[in-house]
JSON list of C-alpha atoms and ligand atoms in Angstrom, two decimals:
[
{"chain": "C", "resi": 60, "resn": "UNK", "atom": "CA", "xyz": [-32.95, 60.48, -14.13]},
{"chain": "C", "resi": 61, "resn": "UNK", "atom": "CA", "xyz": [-34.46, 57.25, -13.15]},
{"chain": "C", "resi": 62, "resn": "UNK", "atom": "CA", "xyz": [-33.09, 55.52, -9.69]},
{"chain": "C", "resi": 63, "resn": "UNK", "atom": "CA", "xyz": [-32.14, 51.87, -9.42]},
{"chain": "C", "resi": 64, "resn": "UNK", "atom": "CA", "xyz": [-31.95, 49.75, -7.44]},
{"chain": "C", "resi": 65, "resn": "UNK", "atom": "CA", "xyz": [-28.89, 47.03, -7.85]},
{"chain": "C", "resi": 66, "resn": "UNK", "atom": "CA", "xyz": [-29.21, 43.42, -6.86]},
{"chain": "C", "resi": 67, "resn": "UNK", "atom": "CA", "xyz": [-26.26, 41.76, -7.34]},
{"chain": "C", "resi": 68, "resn": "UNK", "atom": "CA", "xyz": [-25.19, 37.26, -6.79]},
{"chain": "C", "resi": 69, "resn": "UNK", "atom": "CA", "xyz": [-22.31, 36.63, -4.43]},
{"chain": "C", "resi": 70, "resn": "UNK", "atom": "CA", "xyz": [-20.86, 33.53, -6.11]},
{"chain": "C", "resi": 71, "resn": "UNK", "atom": "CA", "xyz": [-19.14, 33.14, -9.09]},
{"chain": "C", "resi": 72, "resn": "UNK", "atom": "CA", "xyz": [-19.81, 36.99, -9.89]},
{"chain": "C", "resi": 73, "resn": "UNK", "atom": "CA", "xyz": [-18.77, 39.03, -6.54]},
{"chain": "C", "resi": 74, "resn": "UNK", "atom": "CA", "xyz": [-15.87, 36.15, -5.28]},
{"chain": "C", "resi": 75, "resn": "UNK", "atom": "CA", "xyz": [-14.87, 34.35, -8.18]},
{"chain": "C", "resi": 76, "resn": "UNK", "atom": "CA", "xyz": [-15.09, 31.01, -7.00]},
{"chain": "C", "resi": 77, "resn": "UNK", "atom": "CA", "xyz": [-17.84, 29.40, -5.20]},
{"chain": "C", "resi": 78, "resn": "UNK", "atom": "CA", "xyz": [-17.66, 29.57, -1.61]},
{"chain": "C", "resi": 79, "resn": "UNK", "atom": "CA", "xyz": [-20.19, 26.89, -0.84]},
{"chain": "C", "resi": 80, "resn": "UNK", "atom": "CA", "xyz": [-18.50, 24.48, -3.73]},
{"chain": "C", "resi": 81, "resn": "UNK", "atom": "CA", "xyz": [-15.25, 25.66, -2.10]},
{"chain": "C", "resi": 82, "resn": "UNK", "atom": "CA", "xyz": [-16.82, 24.41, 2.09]},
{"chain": "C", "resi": 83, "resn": "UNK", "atom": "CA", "xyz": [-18.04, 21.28, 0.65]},
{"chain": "C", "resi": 84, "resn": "UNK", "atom": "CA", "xyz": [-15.23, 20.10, -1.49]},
{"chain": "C", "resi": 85, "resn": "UNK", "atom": "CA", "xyz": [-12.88, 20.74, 1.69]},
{"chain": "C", "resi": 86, "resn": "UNK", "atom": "CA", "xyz": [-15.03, 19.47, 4.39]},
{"chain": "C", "resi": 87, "resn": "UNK", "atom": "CA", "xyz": [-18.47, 17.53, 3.46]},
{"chain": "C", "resi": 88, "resn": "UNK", "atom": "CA", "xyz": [-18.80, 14.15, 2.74]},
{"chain": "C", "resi": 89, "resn": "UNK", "atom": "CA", "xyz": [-18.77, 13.05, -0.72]},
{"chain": "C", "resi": 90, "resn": "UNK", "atom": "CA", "xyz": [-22.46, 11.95, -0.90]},
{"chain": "C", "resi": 91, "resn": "UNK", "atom": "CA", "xyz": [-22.63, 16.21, -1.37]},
{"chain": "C", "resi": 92, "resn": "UNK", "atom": "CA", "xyz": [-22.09, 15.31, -5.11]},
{"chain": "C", "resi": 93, "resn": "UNK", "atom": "CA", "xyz": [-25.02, 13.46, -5.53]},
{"chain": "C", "resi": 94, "resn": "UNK", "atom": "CA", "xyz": [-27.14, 16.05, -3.99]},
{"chain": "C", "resi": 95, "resn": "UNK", "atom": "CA", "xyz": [-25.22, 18.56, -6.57]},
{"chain": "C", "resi": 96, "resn": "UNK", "atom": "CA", "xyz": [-26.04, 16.21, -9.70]},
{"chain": "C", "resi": 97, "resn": "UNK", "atom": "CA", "xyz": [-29.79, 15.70, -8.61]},
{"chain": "C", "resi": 98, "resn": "UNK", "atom": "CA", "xyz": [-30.20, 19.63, -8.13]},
{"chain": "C", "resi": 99, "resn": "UNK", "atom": "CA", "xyz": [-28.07, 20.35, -11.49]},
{"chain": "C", "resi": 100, "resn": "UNK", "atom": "CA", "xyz": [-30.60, 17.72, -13.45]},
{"chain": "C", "resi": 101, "resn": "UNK", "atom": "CA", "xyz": [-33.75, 19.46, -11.87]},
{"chain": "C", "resi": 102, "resn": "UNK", "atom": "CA", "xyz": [-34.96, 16.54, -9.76]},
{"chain": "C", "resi": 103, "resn": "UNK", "atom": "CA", "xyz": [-34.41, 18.64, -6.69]},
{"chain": "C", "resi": 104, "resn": "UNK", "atom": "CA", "xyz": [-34.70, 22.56, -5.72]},
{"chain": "C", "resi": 105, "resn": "UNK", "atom": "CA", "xyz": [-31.57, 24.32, -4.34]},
{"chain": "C", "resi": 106, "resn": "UNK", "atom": "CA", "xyz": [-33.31, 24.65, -1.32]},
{"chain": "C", "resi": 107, "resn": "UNK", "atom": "CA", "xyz": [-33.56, 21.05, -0.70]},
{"chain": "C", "resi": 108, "resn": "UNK", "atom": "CA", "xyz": [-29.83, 20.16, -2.17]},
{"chain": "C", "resi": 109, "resn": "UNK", "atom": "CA", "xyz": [-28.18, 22.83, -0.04]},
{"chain": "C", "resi": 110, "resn": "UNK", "atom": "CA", "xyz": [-29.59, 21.91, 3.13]},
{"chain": "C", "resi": 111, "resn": "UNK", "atom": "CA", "xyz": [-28.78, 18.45, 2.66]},
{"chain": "C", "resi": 112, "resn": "UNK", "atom": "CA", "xyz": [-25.20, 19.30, 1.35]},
{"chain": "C", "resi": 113, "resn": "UNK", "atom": "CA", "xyz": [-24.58, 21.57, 4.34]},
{"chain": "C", "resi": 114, "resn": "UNK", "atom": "CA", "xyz": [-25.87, 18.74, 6.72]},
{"chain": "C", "resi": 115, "resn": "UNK", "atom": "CA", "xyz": [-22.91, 16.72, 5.32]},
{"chain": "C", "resi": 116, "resn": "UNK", "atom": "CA", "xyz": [-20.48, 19.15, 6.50]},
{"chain": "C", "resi": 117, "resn": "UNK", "atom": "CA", "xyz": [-18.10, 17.99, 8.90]},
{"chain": "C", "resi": 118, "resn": "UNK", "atom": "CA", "xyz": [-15.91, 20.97, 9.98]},
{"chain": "C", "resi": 119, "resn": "UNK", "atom": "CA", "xyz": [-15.29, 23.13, 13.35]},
{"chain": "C", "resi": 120, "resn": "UNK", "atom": "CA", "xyz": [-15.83, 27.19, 12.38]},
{"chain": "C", "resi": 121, "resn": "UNK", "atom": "CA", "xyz": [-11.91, 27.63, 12.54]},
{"chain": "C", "resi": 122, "resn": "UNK", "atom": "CA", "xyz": [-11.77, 25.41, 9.78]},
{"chain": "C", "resi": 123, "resn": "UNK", "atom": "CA", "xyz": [-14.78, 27.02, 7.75]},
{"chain": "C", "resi": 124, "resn": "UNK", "atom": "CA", "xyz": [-12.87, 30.59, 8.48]},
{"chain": "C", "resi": 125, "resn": "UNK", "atom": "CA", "xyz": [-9.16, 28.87, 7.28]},
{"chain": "C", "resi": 126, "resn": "UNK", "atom": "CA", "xyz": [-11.01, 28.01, 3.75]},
{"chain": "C", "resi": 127, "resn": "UNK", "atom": "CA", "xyz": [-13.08, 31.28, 3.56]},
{"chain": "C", "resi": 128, "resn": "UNK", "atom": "CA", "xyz": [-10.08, 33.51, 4.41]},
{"chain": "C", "resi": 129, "resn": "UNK", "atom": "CA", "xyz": [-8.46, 32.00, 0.94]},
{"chain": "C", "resi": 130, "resn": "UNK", "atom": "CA", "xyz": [-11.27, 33.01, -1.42]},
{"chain": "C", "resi": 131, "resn": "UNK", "atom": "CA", "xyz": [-11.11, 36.13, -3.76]},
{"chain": "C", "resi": 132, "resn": "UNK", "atom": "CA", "xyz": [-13.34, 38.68, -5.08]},
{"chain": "C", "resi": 133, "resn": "UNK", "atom": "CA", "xyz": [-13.21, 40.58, -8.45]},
{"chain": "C", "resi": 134, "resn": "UNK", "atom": "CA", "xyz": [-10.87, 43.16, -7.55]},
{"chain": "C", "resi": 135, "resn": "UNK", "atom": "CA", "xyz": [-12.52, 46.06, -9.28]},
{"chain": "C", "resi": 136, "resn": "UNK", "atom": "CA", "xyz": [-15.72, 45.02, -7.38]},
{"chain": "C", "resi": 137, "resn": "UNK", "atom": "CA", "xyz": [-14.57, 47.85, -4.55]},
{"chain": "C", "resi": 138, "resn": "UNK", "atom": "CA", "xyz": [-14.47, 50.33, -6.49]},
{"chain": "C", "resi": 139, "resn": "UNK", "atom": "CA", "xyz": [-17.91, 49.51, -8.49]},
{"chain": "C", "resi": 140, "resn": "UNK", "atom": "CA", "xyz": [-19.55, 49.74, -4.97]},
{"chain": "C", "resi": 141, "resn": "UNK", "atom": "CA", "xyz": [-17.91, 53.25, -4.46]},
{"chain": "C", "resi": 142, "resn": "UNK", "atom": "CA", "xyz": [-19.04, 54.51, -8.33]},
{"chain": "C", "resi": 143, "resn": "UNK", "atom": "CA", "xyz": [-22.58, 53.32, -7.40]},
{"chain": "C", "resi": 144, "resn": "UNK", "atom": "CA", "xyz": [-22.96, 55.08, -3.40]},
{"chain": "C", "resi": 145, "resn": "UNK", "atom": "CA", "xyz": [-21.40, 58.00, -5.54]},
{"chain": "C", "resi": 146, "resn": "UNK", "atom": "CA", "xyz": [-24.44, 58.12, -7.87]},
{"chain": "C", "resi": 147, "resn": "UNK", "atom": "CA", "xyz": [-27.40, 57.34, -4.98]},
{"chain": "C", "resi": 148, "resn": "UNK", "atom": "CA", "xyz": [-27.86, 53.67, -6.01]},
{"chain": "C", "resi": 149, "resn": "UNK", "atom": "CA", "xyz": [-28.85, 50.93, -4.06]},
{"chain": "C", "resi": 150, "resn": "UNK", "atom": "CA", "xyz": [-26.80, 47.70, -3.68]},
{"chain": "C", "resi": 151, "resn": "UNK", "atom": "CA", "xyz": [-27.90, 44.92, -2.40]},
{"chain": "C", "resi": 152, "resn": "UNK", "atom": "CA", "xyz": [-26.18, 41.41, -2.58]},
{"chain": "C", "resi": 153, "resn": "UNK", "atom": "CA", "xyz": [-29.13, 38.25, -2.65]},
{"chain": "C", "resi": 154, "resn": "UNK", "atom": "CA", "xyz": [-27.29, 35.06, -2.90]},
{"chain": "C", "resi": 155, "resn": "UNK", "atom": "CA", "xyz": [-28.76, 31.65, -2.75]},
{"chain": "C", "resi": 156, "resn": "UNK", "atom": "CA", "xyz": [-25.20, 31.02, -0.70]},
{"chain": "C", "resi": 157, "resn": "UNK", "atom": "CA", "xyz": [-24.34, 31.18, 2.80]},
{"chain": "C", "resi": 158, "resn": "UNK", "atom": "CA", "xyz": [-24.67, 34.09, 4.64]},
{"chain": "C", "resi": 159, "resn": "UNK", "atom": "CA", "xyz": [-22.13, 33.67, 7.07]},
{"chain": "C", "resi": 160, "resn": "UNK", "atom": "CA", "xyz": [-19.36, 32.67, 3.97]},
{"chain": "C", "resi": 161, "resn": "UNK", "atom": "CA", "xyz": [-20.37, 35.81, 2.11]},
{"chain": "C", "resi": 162, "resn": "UNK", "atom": "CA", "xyz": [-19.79, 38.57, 5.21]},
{"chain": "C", "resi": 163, "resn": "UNK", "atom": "CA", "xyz": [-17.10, 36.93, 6.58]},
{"chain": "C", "resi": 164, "resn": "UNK", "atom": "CA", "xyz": [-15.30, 37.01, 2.47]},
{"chain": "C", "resi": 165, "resn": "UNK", "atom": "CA", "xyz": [-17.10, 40.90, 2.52]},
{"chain": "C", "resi": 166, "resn": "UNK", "atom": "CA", "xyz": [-15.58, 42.23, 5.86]},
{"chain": "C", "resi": 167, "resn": "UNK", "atom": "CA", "xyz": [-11.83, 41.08, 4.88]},
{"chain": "C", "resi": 168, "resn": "UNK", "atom": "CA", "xyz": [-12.10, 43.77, 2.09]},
{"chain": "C", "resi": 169, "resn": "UNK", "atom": "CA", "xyz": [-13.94, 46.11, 4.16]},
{"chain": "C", "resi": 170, "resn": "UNK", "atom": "CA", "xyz": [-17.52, 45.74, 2.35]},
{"chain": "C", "resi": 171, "resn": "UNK", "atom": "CA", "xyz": [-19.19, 44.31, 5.40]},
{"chain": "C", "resi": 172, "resn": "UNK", "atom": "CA", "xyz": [-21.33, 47.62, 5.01]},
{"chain": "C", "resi": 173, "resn": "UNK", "atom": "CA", "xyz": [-23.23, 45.73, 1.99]},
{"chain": "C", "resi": 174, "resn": "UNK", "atom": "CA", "xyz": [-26.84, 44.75, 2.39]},
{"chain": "C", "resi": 175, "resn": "UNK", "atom": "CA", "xyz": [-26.94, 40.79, 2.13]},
{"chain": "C", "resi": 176, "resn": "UNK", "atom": "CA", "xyz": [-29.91, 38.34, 1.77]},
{"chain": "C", "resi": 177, "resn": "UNK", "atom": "CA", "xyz": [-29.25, 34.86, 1.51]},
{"chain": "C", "resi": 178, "resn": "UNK", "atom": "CA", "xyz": [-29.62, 31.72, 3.22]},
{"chain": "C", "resi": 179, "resn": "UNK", "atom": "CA", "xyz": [-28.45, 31.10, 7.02]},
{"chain": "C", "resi": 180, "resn": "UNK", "atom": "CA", "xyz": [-25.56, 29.10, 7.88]},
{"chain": "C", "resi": 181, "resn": "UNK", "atom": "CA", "xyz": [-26.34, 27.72, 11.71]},
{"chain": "C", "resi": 182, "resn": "UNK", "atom": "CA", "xyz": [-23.84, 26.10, 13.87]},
{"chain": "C", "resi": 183, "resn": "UNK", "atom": "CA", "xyz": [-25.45, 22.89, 15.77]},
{"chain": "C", "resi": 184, "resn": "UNK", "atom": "CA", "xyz": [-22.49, 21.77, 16.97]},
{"chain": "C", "resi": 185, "resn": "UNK", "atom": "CA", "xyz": [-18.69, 21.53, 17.25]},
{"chain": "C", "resi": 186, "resn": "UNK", "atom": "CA", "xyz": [-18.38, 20.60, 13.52]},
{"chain": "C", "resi": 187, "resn": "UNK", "atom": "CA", "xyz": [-21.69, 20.30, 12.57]},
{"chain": "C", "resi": 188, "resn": "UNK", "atom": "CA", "xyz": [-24.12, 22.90, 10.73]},
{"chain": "C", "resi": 189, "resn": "UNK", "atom": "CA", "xyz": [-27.62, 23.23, 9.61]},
{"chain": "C", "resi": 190, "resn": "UNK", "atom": "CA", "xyz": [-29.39, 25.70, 7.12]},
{"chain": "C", "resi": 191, "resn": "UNK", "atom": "CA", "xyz": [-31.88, 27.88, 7.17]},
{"chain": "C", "resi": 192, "resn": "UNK", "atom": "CA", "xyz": [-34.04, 29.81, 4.32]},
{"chain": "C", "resi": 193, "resn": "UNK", "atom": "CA", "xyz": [-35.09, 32.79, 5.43]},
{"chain": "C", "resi": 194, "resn": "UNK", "atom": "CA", "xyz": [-35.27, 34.38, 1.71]},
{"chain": "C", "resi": 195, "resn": "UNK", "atom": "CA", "xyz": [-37.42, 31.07, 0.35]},
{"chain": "C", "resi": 196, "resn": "UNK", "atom": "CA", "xyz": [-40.66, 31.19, -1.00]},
{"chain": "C", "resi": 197, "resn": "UNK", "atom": "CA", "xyz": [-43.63, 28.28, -1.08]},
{"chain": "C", "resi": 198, "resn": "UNK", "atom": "CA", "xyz": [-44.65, 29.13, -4.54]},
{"chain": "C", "resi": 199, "resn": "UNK", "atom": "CA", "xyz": [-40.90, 29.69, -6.24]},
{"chain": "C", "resi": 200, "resn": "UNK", "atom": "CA", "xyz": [-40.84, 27.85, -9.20]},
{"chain": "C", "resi": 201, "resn": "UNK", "atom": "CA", "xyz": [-37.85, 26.34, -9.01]},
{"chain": "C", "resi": 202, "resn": "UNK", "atom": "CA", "xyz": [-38.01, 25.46, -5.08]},
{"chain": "C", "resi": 203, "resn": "UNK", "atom": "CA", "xyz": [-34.68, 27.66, -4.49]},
{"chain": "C", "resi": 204, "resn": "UNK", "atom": "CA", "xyz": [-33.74, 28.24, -0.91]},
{"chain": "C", "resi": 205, "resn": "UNK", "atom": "CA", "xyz": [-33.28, 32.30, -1.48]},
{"chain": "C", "resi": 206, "resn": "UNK", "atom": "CA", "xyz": [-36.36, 32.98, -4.14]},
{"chain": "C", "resi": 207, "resn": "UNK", "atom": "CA", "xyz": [-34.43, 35.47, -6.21]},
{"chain": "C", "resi": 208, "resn": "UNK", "atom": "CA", "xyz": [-37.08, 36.54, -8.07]},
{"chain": "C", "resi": 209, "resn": "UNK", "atom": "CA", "xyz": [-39.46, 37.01, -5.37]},
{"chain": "C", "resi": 210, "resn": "UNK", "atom": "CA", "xyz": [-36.56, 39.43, -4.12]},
{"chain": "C", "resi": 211, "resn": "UNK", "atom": "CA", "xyz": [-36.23, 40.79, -7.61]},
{"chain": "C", "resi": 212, "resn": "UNK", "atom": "CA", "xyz": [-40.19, 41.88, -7.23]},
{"chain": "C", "resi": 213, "resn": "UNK", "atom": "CA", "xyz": [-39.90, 43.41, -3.62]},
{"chain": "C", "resi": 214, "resn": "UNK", "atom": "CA", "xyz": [-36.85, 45.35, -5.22]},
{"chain": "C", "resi": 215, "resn": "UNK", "atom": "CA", "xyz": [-39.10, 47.49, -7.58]},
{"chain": "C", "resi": 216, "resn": "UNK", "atom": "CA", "xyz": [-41.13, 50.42, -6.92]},
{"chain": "C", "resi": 217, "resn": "UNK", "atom": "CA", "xyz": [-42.78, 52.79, -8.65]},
{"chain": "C", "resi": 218, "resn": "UNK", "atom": "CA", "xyz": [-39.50, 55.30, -7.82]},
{"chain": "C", "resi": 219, "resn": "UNK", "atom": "CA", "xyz": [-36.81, 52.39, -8.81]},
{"chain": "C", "resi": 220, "resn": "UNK", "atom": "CA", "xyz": [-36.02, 50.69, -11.22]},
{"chain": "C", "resi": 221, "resn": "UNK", "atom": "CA", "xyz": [-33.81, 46.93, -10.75]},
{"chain": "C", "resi": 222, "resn": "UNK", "atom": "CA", "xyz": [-30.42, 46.06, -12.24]},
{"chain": "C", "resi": 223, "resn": "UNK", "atom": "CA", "xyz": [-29.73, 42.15, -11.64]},
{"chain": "C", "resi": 224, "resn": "UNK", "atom": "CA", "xyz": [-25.77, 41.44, -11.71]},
{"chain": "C", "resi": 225, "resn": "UNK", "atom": "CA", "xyz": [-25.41, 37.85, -12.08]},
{"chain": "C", "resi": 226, "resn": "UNK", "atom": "CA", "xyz": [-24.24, 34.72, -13.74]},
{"chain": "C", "resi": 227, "resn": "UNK", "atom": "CA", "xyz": [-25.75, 31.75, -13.01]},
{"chain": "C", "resi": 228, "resn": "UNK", "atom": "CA", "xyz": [-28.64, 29.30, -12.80]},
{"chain": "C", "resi": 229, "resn": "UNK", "atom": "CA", "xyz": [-29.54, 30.79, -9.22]},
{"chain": "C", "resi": 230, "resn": "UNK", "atom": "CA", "xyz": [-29.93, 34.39, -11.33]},
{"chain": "C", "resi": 231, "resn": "UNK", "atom": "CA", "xyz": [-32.55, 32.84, -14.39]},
{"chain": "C", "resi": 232, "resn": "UNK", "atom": "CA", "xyz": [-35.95, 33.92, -12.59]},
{"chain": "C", "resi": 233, "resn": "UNK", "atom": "CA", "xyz": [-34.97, 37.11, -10.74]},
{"chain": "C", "resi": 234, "resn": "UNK", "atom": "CA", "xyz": [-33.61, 38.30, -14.17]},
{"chain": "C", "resi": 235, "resn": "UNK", "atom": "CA", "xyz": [-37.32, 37.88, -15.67]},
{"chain": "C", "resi": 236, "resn": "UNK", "atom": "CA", "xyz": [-38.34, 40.29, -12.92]},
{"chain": "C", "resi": 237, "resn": "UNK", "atom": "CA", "xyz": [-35.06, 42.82, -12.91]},
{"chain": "C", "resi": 238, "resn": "UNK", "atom": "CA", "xyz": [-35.63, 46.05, -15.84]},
{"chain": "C", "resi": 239, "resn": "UNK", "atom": "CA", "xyz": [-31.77, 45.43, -16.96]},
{"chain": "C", "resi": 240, "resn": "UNK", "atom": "CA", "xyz": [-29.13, 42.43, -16.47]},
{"chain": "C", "resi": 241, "resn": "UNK", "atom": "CA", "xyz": [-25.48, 43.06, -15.98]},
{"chain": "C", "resi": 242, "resn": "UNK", "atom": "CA", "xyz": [-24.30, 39.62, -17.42]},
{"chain": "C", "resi": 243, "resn": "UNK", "atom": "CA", "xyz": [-21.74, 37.03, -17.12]},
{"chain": "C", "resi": 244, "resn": "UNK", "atom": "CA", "xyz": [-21.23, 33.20, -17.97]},
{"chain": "C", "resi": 245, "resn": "UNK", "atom": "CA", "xyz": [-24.20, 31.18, -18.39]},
{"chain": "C", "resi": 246, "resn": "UNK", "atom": "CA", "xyz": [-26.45, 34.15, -17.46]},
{"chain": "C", "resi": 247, "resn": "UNK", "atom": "CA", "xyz": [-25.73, 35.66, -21.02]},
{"chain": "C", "resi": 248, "resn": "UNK", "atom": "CA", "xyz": [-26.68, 33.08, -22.96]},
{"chain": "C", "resi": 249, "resn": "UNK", "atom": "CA", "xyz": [-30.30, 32.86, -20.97]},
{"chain": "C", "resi": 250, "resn": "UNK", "atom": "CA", "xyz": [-31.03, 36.21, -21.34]},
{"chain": "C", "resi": 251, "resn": "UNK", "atom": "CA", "xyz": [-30.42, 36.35, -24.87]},
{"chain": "C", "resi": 252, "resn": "UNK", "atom": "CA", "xyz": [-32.61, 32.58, -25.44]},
{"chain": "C", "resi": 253, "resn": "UNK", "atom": "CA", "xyz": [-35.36, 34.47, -22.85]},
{"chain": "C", "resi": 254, "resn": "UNK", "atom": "CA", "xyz": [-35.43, 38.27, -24.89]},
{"chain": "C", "resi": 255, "resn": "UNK", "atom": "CA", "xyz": [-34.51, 40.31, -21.43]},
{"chain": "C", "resi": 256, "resn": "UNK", "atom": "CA", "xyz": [-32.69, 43.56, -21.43]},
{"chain": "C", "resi": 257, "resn": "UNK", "atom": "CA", "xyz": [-28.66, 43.05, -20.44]},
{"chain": "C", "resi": 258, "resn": "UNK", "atom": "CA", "xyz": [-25.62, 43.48, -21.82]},
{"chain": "C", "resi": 259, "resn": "UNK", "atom": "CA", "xyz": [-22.82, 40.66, -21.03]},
{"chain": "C", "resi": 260, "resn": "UNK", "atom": "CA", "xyz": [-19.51, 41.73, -19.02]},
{"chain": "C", "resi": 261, "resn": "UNK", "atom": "CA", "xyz": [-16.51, 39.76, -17.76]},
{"chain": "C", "resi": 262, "resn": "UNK", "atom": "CA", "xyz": [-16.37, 41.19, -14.43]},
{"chain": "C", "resi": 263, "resn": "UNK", "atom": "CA", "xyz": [-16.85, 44.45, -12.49]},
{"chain": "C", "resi": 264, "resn": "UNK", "atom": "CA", "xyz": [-14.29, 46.82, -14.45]},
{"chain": "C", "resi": 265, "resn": "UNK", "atom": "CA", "xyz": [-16.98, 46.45, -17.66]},
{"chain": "C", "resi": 266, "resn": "UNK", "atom": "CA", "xyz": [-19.53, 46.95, -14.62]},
{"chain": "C", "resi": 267, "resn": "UNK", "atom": "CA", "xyz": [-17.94, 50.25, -13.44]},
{"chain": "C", "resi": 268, "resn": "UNK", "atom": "CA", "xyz": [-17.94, 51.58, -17.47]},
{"chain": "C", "resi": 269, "resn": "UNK", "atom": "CA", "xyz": [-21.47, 50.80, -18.07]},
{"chain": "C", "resi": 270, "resn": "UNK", "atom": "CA", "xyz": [-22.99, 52.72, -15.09]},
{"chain": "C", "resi": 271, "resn": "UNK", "atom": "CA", "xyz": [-22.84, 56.17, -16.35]},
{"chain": "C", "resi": 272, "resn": "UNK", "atom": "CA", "xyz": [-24.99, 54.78, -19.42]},
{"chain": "C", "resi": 273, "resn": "UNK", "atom": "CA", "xyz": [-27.28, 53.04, -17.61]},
{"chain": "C", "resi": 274, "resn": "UNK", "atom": "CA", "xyz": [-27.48, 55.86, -15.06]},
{"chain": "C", "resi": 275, "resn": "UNK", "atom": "CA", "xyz": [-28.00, 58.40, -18.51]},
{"chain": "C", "resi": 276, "resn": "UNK", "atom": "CA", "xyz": [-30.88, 56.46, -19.52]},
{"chain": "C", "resi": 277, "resn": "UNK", "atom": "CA", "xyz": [-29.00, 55.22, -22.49]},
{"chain": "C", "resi": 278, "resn": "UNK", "atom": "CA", "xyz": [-28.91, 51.48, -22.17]},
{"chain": "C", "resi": 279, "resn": "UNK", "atom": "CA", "xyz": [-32.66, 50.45, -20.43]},
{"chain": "C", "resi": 280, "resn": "UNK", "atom": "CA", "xyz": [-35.13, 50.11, -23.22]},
{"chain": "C", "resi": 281, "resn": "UNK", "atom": "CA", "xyz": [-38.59, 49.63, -20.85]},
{"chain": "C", "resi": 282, "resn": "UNK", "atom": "CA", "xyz": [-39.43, 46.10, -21.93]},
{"chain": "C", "resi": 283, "resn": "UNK", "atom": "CA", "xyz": [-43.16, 47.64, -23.41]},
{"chain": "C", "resi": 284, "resn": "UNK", "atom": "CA", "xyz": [-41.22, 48.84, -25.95]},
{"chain": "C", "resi": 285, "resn": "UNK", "atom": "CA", "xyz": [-39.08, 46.29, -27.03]},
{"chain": "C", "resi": 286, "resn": "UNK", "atom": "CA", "xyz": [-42.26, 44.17, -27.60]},
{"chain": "C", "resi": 287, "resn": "UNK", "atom": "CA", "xyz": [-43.35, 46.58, -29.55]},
{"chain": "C", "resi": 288, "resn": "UNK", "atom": "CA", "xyz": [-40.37, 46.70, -31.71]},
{"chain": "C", "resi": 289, "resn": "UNK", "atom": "CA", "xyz": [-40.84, 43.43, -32.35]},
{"chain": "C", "resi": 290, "resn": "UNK", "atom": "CA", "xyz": [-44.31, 43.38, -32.91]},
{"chain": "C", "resi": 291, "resn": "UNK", "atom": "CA", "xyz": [-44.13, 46.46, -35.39]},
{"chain": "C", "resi": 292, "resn": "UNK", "atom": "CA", "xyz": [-40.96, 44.34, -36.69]},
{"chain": "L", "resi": 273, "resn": "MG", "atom": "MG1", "xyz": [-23.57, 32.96, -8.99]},
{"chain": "L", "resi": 274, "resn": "ZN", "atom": "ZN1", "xyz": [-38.07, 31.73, -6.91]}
]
């Protein structure tokens, strides 16, 4: 039975809204939108946008903690956490979020357990905050501050195999590099324009019924042979 390891985003797929987008609406100054639009049209990397967003905030950690302590998570994600320590599989969460917004979320439903990599939120002063990118990479090709897909790489060995979990524009390069995507939203439709290995799901509960398959060996094709297929096609 091959072992996997899971890597799995924070926003939009773990909590359903975006915890960063959900800070700056409540606290930065606007000119956070125009760093948003510049990153969304590709002029900037996310490193570069989310520092300069999170420069912008204006908020003591009380605050920050009031605004965290309202944000969800999919509520079947506890129990997909449980299926996979049942079966032996890794699960790590790599966000290109804050770190301290994604503990602080994981701790109120006691999951502060969960491995996390993503980018460091830093306190400067009574309502100020810098960030920091300890997961970034000089050659990423898309300048983000946590390099997914160099995480994605570091994931694999020759004992384990990677499942990416994801849904957004954060998730497109580590997904080249995971064996198998678990995906939702705008994830789905790259994989499919892209040719990798997933299946789409609408949240964790879909998550927690395709483990045993993937688990079985029944739902990773190994990518050699999909080429293959196509070639032979
Ligand atoms: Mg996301
Ligand atoms: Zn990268």
């Amino acid at each position: 039975m091959a072992h996997w390891n899971i890597l799995c985003d924070f926003d939009g797929t773990i909590a359903i809204e975006d915890a960063t987008d959900a800070l700056l609406e409540r606290y930065a100054h606007p000119d956070w939108l125009k760093l948003e639009r510049d990153w969304r049209e590709g002029r900037i990397g996310s490193a570069e946008c989310m520092a300069g967003q999170v420069a912008l905030l204006n908020a003591s950690r009380e605050e920050i903690d009031t605004q965290l302590a309202g944000l969800r998570i999919d509520p079947a994600f506890p129990a997909f956490v449980d299926a996979v320590n049942a079966a032996g599989v890794t699960l790590r969460v790599i966000s290109d979020g804050l770190d301290y917004a994604i503990k602080s979320i994981l701790r109120r439903y006691g999951l502060e357990h969960l491995p996390v990599q993503a980018n460091h939120l830093v306190q400067t002063g009574p309502r100020s905050w810098k960030l920091e990118t300890p997961f970034a990479d000089a050659h990423c090709r898309v300048n983000s501050g946590h390099c997914k897909c160099s995480s994605a790489v570091r994931a694999h060995n020759k004992h384990r195999r990677v499942l990416l979990i994801g849904d957004g524009a954060s998730d497109f390069c580590a997904a080249t590099e995971a064996d198998f995507v678990f995906a939702k939203h705008r994830l789905i439709e790259h994989c499919r324009h892209a040719d990798i290995p997933h299946v789409s799901i609408v949240g964790f509960a879909d998550a927690i019924g395709l483990l045993p398959a993937l688990l079985a060996g029944k739902l990773h094709t190994p990518r050699r042979t999909l080429a293959a297929e196509r070639i032979s096609s």
